[in-house]
mmCIF file of C-alpha atoms in Angstrom:
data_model
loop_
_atom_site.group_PDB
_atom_site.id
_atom_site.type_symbol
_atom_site.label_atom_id
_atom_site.label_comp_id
_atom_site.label_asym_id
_atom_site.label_seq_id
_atom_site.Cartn_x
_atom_site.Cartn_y
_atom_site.Cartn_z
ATOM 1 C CA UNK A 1432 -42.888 -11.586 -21.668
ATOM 2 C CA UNK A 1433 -43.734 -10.768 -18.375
ATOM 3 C CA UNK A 1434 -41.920 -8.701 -15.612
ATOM 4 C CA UNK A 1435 -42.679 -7.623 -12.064
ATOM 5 C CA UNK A 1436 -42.156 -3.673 -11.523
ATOM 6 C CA UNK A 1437 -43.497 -1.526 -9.222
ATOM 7 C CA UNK A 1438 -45.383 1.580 -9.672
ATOM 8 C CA UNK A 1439 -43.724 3.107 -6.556
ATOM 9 C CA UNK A 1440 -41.037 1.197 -6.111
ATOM 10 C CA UNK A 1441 -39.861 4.102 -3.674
ATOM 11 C CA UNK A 1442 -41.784 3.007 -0.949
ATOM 12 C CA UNK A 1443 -40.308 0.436 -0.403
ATOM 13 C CA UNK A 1444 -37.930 1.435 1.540
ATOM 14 C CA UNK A 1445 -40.306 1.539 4.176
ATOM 15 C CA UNK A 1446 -39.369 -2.283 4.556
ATOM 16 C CA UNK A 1447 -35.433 -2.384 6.549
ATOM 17 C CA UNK A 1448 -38.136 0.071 8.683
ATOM 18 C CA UNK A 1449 -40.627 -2.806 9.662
ATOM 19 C CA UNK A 1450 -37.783 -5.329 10.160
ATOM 20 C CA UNK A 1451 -36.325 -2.980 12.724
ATOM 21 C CA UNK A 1452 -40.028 -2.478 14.724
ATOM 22 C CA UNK A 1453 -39.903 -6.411 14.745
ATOM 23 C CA UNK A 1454 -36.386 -6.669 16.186
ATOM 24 C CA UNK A 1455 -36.715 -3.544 18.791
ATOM 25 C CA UNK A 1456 -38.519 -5.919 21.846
ATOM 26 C CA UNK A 1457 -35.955 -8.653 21.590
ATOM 27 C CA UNK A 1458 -33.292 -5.795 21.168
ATOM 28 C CA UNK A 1459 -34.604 -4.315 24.260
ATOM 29 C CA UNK A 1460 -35.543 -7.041 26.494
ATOM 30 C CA UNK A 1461 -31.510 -7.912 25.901
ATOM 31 C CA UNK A 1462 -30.577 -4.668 26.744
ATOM 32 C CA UNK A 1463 -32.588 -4.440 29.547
ATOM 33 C CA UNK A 1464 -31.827 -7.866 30.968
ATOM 34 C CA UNK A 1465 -29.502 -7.561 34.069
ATOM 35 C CA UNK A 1466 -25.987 -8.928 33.148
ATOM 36 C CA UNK A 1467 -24.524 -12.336 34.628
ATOM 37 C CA UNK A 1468 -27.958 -12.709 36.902
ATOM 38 C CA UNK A 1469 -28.608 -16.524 36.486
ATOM 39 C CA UNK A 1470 -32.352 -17.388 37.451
ATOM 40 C CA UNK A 1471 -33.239 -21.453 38.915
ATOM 41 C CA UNK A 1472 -34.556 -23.473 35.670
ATOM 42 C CA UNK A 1473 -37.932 -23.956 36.245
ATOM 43 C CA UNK A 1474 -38.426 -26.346 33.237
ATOM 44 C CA UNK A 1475 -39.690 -28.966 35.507
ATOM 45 C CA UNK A 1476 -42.224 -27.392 37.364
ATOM 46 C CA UNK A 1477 -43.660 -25.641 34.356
ATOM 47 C CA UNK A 1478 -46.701 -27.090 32.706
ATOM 48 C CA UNK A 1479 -45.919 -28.342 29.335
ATOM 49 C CA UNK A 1480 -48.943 -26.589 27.694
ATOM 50 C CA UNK A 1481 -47.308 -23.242 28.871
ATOM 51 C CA UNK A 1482 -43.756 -23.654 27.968
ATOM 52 C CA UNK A 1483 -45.156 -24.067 24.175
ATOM 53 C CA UNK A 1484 -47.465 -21.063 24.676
ATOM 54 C CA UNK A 1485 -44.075 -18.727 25.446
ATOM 55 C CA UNK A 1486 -42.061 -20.398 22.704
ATOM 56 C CA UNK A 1487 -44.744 -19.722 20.108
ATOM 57 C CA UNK A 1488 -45.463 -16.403 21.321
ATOM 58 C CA UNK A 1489 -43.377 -14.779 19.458
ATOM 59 C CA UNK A 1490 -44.107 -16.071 16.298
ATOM 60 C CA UNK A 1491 -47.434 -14.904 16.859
ATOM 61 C CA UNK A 1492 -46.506 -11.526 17.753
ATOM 62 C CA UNK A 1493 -44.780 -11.510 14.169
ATOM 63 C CA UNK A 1494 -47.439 -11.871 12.179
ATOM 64 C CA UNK A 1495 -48.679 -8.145 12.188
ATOM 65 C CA UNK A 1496 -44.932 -7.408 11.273
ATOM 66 C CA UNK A 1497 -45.044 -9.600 7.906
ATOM 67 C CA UNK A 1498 -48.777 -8.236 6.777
ATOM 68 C CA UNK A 1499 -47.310 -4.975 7.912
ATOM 69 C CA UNK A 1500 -44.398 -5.765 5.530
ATOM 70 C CA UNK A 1501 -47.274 -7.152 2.729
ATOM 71 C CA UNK A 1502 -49.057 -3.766 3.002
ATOM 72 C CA UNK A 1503 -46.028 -2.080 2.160
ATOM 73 C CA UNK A 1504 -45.416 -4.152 -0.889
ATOM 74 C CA UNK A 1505 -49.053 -3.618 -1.876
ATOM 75 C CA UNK A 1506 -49.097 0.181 -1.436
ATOM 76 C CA UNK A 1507 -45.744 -0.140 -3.851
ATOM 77 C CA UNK A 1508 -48.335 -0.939 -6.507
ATOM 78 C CA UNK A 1509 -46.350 -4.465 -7.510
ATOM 79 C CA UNK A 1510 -47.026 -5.402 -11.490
ATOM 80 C CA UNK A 1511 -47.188 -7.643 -14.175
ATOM 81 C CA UNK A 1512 -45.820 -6.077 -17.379
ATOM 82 C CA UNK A 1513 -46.346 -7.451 -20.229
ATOM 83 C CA UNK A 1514 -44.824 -6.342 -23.471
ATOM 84 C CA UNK A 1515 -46.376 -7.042 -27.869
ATOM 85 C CA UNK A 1516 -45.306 -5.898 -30.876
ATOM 86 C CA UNK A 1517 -48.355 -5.398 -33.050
ATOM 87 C CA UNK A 1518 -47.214 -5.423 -36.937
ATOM 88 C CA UNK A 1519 -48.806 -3.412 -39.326
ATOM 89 C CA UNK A 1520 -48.800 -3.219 -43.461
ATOM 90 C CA UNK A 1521 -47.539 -5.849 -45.476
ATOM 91 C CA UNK A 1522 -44.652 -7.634 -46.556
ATOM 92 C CA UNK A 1523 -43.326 -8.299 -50.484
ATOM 93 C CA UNK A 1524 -44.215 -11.659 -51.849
ATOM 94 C CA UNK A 1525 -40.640 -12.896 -53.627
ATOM 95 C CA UNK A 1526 -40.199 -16.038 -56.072
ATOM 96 C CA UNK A 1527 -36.354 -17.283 -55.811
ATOM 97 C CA UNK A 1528 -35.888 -18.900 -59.108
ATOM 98 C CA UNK A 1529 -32.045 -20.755 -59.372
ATOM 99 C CA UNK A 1530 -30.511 -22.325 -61.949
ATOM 100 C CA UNK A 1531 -29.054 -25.738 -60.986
ATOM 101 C CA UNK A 1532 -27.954 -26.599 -64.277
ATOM 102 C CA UNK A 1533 -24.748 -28.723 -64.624
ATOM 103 C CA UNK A 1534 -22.331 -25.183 -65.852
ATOM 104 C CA UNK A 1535 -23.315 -23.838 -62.262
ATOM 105 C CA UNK A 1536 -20.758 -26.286 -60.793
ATOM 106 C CA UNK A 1537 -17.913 -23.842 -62.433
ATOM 107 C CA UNK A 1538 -15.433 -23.019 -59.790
ATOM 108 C CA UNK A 1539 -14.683 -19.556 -60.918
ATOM 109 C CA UNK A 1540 -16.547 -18.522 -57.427
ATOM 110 C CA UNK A 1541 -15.379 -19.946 -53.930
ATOM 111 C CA UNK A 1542 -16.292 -22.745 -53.511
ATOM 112 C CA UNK A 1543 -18.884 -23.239 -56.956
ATOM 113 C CA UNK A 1544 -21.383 -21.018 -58.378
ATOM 114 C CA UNK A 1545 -24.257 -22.945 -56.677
ATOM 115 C CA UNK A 1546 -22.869 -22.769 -53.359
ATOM 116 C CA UNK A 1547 -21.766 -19.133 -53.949
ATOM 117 C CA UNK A 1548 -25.555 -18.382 -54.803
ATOM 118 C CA UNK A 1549 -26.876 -20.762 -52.228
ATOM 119 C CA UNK A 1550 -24.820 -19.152 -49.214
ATOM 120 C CA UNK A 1551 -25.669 -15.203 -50.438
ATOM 121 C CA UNK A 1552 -29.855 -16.176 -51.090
ATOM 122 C CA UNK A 1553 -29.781 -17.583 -47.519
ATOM 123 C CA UNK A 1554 -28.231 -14.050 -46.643
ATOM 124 C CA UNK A 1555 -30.944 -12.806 -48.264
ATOM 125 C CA UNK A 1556 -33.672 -14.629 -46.988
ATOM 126 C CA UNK A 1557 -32.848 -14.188 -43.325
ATOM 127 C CA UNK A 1558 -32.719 -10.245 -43.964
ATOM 128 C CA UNK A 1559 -36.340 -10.511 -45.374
ATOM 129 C CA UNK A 1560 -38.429 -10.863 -41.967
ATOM 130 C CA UNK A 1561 -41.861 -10.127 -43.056
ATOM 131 C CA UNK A 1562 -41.512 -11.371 -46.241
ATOM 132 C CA UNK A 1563 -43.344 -14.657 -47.724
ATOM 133 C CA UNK A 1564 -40.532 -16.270 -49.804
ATOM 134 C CA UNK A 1565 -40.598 -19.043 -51.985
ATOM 135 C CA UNK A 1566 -37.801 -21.199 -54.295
ATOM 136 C CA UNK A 1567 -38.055 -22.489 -57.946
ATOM 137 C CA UNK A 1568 -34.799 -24.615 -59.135
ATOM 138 C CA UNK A 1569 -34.707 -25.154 -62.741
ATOM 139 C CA UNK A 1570 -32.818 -27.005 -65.367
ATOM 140 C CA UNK A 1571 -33.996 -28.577 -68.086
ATOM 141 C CA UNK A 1572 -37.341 -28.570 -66.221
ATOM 142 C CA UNK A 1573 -38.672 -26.360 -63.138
ATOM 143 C CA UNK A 1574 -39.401 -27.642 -60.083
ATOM 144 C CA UNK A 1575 -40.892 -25.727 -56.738
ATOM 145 C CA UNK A 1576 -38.476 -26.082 -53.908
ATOM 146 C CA UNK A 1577 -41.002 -24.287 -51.893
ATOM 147 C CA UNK A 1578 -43.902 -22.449 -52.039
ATOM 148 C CA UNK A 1579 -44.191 -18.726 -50.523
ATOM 149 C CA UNK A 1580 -43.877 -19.001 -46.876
ATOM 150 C CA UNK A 1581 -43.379 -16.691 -44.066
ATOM 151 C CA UNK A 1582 -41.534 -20.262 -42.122
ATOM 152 C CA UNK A 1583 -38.134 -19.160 -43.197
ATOM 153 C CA UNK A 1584 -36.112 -21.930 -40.996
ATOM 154 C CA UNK A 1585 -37.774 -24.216 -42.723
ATOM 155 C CA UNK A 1586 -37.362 -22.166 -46.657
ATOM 156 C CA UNK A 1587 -33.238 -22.174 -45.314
ATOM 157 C CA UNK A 1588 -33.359 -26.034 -45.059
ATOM 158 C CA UNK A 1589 -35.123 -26.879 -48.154
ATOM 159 C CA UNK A 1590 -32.137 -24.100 -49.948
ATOM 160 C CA UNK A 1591 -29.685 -25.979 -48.312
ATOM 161 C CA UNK A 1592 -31.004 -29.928 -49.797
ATOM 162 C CA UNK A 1593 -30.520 -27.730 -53.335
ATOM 163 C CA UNK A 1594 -27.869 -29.549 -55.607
ATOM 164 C CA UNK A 1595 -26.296 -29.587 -58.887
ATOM 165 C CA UNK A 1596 -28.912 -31.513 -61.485
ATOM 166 C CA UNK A 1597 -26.527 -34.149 -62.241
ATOM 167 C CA UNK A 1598 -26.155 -35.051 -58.647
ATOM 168 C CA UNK A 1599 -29.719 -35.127 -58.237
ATOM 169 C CA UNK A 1600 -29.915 -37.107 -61.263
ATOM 170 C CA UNK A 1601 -32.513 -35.334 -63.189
ATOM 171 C CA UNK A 1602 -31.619 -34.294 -66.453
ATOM 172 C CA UNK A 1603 -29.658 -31.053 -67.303
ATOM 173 C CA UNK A 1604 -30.240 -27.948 -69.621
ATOM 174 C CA UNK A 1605 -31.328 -24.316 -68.731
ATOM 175 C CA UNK A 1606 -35.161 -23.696 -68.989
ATOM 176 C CA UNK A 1607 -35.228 -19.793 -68.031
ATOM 177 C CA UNK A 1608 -38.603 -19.330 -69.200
ATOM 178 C CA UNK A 1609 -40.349 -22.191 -67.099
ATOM 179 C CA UNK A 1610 -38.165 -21.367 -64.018
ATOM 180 C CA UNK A 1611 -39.379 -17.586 -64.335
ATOM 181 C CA UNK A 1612 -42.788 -19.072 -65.388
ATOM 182 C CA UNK A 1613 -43.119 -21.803 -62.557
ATOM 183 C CA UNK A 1614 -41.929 -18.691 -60.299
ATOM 184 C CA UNK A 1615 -44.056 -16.013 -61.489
ATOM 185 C CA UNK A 1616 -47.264 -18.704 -60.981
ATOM 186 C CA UNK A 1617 -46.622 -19.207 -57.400
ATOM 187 C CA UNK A 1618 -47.287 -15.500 -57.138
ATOM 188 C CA UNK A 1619 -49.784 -14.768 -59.147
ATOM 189 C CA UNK A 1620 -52.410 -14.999 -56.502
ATOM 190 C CA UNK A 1621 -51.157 -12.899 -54.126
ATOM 191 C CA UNK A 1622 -52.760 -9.933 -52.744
ATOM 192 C CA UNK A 1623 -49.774 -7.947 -51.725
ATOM 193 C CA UNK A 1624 -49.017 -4.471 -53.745
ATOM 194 C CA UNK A 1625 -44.926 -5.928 -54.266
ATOM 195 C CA UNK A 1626 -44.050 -9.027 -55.515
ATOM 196 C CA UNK A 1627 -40.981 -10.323 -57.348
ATOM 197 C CA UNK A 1628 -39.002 -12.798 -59.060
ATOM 198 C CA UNK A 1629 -34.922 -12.837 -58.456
ATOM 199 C CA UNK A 1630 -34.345 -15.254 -61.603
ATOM 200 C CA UNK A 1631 -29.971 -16.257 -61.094
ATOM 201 C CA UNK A 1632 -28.718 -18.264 -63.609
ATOM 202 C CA UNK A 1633 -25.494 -18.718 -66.257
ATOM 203 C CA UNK A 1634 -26.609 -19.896 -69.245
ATOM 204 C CA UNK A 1635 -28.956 -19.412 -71.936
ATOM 205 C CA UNK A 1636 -32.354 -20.549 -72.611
ATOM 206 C CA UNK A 1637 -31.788 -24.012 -73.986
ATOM 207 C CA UNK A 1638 -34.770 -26.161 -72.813
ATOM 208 C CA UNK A 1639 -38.813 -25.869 -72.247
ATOM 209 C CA UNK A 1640 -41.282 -24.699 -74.209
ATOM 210 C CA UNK A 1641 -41.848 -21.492 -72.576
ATOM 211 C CA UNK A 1642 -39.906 -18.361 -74.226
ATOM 212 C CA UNK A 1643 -38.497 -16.158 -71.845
ATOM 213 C CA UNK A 1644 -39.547 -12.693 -73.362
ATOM 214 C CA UNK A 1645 -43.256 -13.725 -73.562
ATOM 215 C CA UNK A 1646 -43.161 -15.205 -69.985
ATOM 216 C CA UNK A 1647 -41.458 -11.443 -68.730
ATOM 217 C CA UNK A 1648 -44.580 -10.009 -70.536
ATOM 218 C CA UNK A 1649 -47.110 -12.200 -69.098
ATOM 219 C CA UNK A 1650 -45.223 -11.465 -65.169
ATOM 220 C CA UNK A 1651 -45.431 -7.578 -66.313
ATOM 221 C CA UNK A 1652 -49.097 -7.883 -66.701
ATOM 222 C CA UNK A 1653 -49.457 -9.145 -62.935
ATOM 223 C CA UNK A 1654 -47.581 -6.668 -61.503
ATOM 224 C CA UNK A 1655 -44.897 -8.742 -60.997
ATOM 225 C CA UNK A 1656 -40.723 -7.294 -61.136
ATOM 226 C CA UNK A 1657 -38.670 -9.713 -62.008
ATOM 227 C CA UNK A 1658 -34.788 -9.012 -61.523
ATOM 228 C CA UNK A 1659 -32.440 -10.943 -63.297
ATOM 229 C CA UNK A 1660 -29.014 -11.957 -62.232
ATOM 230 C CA UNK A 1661 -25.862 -13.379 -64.930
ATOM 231 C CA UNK A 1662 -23.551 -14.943 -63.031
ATOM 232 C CA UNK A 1663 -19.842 -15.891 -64.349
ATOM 233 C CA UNK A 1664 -16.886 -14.615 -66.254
ATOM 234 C CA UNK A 1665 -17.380 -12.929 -69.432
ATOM 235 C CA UNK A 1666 -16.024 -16.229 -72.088
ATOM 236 C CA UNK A 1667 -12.553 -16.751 -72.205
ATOM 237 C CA UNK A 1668 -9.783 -18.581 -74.341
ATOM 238 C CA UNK A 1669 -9.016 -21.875 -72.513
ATOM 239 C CA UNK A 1670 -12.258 -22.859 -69.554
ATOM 240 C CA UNK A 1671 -12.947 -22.682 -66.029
ATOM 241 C CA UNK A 1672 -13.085 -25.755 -64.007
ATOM 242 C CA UNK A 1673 -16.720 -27.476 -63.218
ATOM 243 C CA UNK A 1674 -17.590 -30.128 -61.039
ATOM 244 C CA UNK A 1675 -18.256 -32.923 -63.083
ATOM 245 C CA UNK A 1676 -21.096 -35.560 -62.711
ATOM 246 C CA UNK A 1677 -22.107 -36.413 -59.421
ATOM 247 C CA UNK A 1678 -19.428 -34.358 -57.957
ATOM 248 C CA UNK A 1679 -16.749 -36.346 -59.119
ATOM 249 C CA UNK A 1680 -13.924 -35.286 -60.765
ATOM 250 C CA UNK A 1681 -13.602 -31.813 -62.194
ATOM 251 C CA UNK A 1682 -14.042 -31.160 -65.804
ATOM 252 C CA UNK A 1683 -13.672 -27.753 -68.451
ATOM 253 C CA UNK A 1684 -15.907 -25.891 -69.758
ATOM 254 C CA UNK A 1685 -16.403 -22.561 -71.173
ATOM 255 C CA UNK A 1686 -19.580 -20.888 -70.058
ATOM 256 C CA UNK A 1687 -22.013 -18.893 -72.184
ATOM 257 C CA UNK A 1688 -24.413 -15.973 -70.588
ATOM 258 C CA UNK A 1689 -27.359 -14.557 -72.636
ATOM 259 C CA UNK A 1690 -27.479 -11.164 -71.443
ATOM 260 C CA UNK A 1691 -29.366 -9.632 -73.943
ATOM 261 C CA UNK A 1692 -32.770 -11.989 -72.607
ATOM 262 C CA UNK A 1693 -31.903 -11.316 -69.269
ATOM 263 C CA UNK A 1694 -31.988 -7.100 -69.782
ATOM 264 C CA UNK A 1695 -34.843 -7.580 -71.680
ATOM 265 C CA UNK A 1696 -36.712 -9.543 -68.976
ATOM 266 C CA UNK A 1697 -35.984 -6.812 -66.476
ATOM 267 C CA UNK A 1698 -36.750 -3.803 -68.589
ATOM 268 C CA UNK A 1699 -39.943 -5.434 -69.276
ATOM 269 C CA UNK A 1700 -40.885 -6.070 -66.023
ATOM 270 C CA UNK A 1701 -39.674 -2.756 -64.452
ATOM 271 C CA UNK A 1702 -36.922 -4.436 -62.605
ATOM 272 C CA UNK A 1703 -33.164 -4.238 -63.231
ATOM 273 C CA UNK A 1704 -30.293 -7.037 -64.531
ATOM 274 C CA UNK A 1705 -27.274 -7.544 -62.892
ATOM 275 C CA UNK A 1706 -24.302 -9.417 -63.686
ATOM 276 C CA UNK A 1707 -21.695 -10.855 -60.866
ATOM 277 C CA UNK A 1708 -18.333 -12.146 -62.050
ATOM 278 C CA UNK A 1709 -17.233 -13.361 -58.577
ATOM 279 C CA UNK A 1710 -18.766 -13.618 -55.422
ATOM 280 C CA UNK A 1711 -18.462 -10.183 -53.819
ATOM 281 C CA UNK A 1712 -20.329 -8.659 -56.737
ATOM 282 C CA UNK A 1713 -23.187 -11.519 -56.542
ATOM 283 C CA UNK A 1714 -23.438 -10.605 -53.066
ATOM 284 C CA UNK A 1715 -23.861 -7.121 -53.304
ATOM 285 C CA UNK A 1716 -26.361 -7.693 -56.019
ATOM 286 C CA UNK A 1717 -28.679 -8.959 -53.797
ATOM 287 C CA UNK A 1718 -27.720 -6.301 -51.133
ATOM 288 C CA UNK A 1719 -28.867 -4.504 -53.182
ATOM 289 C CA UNK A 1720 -32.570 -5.175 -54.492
ATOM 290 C CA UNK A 1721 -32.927 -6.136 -50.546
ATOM 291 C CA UNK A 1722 -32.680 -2.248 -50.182
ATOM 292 C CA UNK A 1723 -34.766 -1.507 -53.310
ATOM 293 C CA UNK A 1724 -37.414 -3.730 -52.627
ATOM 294 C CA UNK A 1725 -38.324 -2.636 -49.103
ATOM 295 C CA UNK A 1726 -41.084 -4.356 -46.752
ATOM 296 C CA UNK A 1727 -43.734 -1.693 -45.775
ATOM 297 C CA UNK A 1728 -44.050 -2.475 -42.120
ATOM 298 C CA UNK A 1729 -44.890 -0.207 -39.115
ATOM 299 C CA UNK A 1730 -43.829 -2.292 -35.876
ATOM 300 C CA UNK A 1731 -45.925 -0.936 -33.214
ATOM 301 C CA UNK A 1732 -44.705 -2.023 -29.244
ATOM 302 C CA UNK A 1733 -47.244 -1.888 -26.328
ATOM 303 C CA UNK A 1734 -46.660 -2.631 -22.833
ATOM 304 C CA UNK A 1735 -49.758 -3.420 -20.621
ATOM 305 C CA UNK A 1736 -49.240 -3.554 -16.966
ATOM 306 C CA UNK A 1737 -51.648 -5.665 -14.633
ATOM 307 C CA UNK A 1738 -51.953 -4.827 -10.672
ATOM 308 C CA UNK A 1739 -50.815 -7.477 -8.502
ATOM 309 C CA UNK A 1740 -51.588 -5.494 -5.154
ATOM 310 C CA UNK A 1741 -54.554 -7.882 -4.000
ATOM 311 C CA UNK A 1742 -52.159 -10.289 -4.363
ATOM 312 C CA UNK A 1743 -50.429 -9.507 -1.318
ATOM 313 C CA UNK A 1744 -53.064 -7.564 0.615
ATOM 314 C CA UNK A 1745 -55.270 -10.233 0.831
ATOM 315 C CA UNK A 1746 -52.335 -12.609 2.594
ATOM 316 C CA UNK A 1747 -51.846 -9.442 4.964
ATOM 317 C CA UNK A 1748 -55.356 -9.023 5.616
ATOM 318 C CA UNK A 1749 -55.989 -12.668 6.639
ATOM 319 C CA UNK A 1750 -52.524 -12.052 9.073
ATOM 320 C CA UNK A 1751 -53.646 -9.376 10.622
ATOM 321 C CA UNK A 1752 -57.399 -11.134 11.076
ATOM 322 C CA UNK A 1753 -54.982 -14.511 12.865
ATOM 323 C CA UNK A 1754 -52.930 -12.230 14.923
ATOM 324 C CA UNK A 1755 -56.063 -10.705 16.358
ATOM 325 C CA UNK A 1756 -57.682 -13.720 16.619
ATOM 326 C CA UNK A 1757 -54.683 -15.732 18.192
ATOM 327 C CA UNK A 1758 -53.846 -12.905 20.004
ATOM 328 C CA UNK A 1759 -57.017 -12.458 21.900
ATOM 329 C CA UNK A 1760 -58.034 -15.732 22.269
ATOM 330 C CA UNK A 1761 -55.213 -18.586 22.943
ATOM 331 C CA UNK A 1762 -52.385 -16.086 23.560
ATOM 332 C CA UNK A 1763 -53.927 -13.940 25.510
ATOM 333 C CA UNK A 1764 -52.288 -11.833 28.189
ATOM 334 C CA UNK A 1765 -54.309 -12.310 31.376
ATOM 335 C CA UNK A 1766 -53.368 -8.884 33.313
#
């Protein structure tokens, strides 16, 4: 962004100063003139060419004033400022993987489970800067929302299209392992020191081919933390509510949670499982693995200034040069 300063902007002041040298001849020639003396108009025996001569005169005579004034303004040392931010080190590459699966339309969070976890990831995402961020959803199959990218506006909108399965009419189930394994791919690549998986989900592994222990072995081996996140009540007699097939209707059913996959996920990946029975806890949960997993970045701020002085002595120079000119040639005062 840039910004006009002044290196001494004191000087300045100098300028009510050369307004009052250009007033002081008319103030004087007023105060000098003798009161109620009335003089014959002499309009019309004047020669045209004259009577524009004295009426431009003084324009002329105000030239030096305004390069006087541009001097001043150059001497000030006017400039451009212009500020950067230079970023330095690297963010964390993070894999969202979210279970979309027809038992995370339970309404034991405000409004569902999916919106719960939709509204608290975009939380999450929009606290993560530097970070390249991308989503898995999963059900009975995984599917990449979006990739790792650093376009988060863009990440919040494709979160936002994310739906129960049965209202995007693909077919339900819970496939932890190829949602952690579909997430874990997209990072596998990356060059970054951090990377992680935040794998939410309710259920247990009831779908895919891919077995959720050996995936959490095969992330540990590419340095890759995956932290695991249970969300609902702990099974009760009677059921919560759930949304039922394409949002219509609301049906029971009594969730089921297998926490003992989930713990062994993190511990095998170095990471850490959570549970959240309501919202507050779910947010918090990712509060707090934001503040574990911190972004290594050194934000650096420079501010370069560039001199605008010839800017405005060159217009007072070329003033100066027609008031000489003008003054000695066309306006000259013939003693």
């Amino acid at each position: 962004m840039n910004d006009l300063s002044f290196g001494s902007p004191w000087l300045l002041l100098l300028l009510p100063g050369v307004v009052f040298l250009a007033a002081m001849p008319y103030l004087w020639k007023r105060r000098m003139s003798p009161v109620g003396m009335r003089y014959a108009d002499t309009g019309l025996v004047s020669g045209t060419g004259s009577s524009v001569r004295l009426r431009v005169m003084p324009y002329v005579s105000g030239l030096r004033f305004v390069a006087l004034a541009l001097v001043i303004i150059a001497v000030a040392r006017p400039q451009s400022a212009d500020a950067r931010e230079v970023i330095r080190g690297e963010g964390v590459d993070i894999a969202i993987a979210l279970d979309i699966s027809g038992s995370m339309g339970q309404q034991d969070f405000d409004p569902h489970r999916l919106d719960a976890a939709k509204e608290i990831i975009a939380d999450f995402i929009v606290e993560r800067k530097y970070d390249r961020i991308g989503l898995v959803v999963f059900s009975r199959d995984a599917f990449v929302q979006s990739p790792p990218t650093l376009d988060h506006d863009v990440l919040l909108r494709l979160l936002d299209e994310v739906d129960l399965a049965d209202r995007l009419r693909i077919q339900d189930g819970t496939a932890i392992g190829s949602g952690m394994a579909t997430a874990a791919n997209m990072l596998k690549d990356s060059t970054v020191e951090n990377k992680l998986v935040t794998l939410l989900t309710d259920g247990v592994n009831n779908a895919g081919d891919l077995d959720p222990v050996t995936v959490a072995t095969a992330a540990e081996a590419l340095d890759i933390k995956v932290y695991t996140i249970g969300v609902g009540r702990p099974p009760r007699s009677g059921a919560d509510p759930q949304l039922g097939p394409f949002g219509g209707g609301v049906v029971m059913q009594r969730g089921s949670l297998d926490e003992e996959t989930l713990q062994q996920i993190a511990e095998i990946t170095n990471a850490k499982y959570y549970r959240a029975t309501d919202t507050a806890a779910l947010r918090g949960i990712y509060e707090e693995i934001n503040a574990l997993e911190k972004s290594e970045i050194e934000i650096l701020h420079f501010t370069t200034y560039r001199e605008l002085a010839v800017w405005f002595l060159v217009p007072a120079l070329l003033l100066f040069l027609l008031e000489l000119i003008l003054s000695q040639t066309v306006f000259r005062k013939i003693p």
